[in-house]
Amino acid sequence: MMDDNRELAPCPFCGCVKIVLNYNAYVYSAVCSRCGASGPSYAFHGDKALNAWNHRTQDASSGDARK
């Protein structure tokens, strides 16, 4: 079940905060409104798509994917 109170993190590529959780044909995916970057898609699992988008790893050289 989706927790509608959770927020999507800003886009790691362009920094845009307008991220939407798309639902299309039983598949959820987070998508950036500015650059179109999208996270992994999950059938029937909006929570998994949200968690995947919000999960960040650090770039070994800079610590920021936008650099």
GROMACS .gro file of C-alpha atoms in nm:
model
   67
    1MET     CA    1   0.000   0.000   0.000
    2MET     CA    2   0.125   0.348  -0.087
    3ASP     CA    3   0.205   0.598   0.186
    4ASP     CA    4   0.082   0.918   0.018
    5ASN     CA    5   0.262   1.136   0.274
    6ARG     CA    6   0.612   1.042   0.154
    7GLU     CA    7   0.793   1.287  -0.069
    8LEU     CA    8   1.005   1.214  -0.372
    9ALA     CA    9   1.363   1.342  -0.353
   10PRO     CA   10   1.484   1.600  -0.608
   11CYS     CA   11   1.624   1.472  -0.937
   12PRO     CA   12   1.988   1.363  -0.892
   13PHE     CA   13   2.069   1.478  -1.247
   14CYS     CA   14   1.915   1.826  -1.279
   15GLY     CA   15   1.805   1.906  -0.922
   16CYS     CA   16   1.439   1.959  -1.015
   17VAL     CA   17   1.197   1.910  -0.727
   18LYS     CA   18   0.893   1.847  -0.951
   19ILE     CA   19   0.903   1.468  -0.950
   20VAL     CA   20   0.590   1.268  -1.023
   21LEU     CA   21   0.508   0.906  -0.951
   22ASN     CA   22   0.361   0.780  -1.278
   23TYR     CA   23   0.124   0.487  -1.291
   24ASN     CA   24   0.072   0.331  -1.633
   25ALA     CA   25  -0.061  -0.017  -1.711
   26TYR     CA   26  -0.003  -0.145  -1.354
   27VAL     CA   27   0.353  -0.011  -1.345
   28TYR     CA   28   0.479   0.266  -1.115
   29SER     CA   29   0.783   0.482  -1.194
   30ALA     CA   30   0.914   0.815  -1.061
   31VAL     CA   31   0.986   1.068  -1.338
   32CYS     CA   32   1.152   1.410  -1.335
   33SER     CA   33   0.931   1.683  -1.485
   34ARG     CA   34   1.230   1.878  -1.617
   35CYS     CA   35   1.481   1.634  -1.768
   36GLY     CA   36   1.267   1.320  -1.794
   37ALA     CA   37   1.497   1.101  -1.586
   38SER     CA   38   1.308   0.805  -1.443
   39GLY     CA   39   1.368   0.553  -1.173
   40PRO     CA   40   1.317   0.178  -1.191
   41SER     CA   41   0.962   0.065  -1.268
   42TYR     CA   42   0.773  -0.174  -1.044
   43ALA     CA   43   0.452  -0.357  -1.133
   44PHE     CA   44   0.183  -0.298  -0.869
   45HIS     CA   45   0.433  -0.148  -0.619
   46GLY     CA   46   0.430   0.231  -0.592
   47ASP     CA   47   0.622   0.214  -0.263
   48LYS     CA   48   0.908   0.027  -0.429
   49ALA     CA   49   0.925   0.282  -0.711
   50LEU     CA   50   0.927   0.567  -0.458
   51ASN     CA   51   1.198   0.402  -0.247
   52ALA     CA   52   1.410   0.328  -0.554
   53TRP     CA   53   1.392   0.692  -0.668
   54ASN     CA   54   1.478   0.824  -0.322
   55HIS     CA   55   1.772   0.585  -0.276
   56ARG     CA   56   2.099   0.764  -0.350
   57THR     CA   57   2.454   0.644  -0.378
   58GLN     CA   58   2.746   0.883  -0.367
   59ASP     CA   59   2.963   0.940  -0.670
   60ALA     CA   60   3.304   0.814  -0.557
   61SER     CA   61   3.486   1.117  -0.697
   62SER     CA   62   3.254   1.404  -0.607
   63GLY     CA   63   2.976   1.283  -0.378
   64ASP     CA   64   2.708   1.433  -0.606
   65ALA     CA   65   2.559   1.281  -0.922
   66ARG     CA   66   2.506   1.630  -1.067
   67LYS     CA   67   2.880   1.713  -1.073
   0.00000   0.00000   0.00000
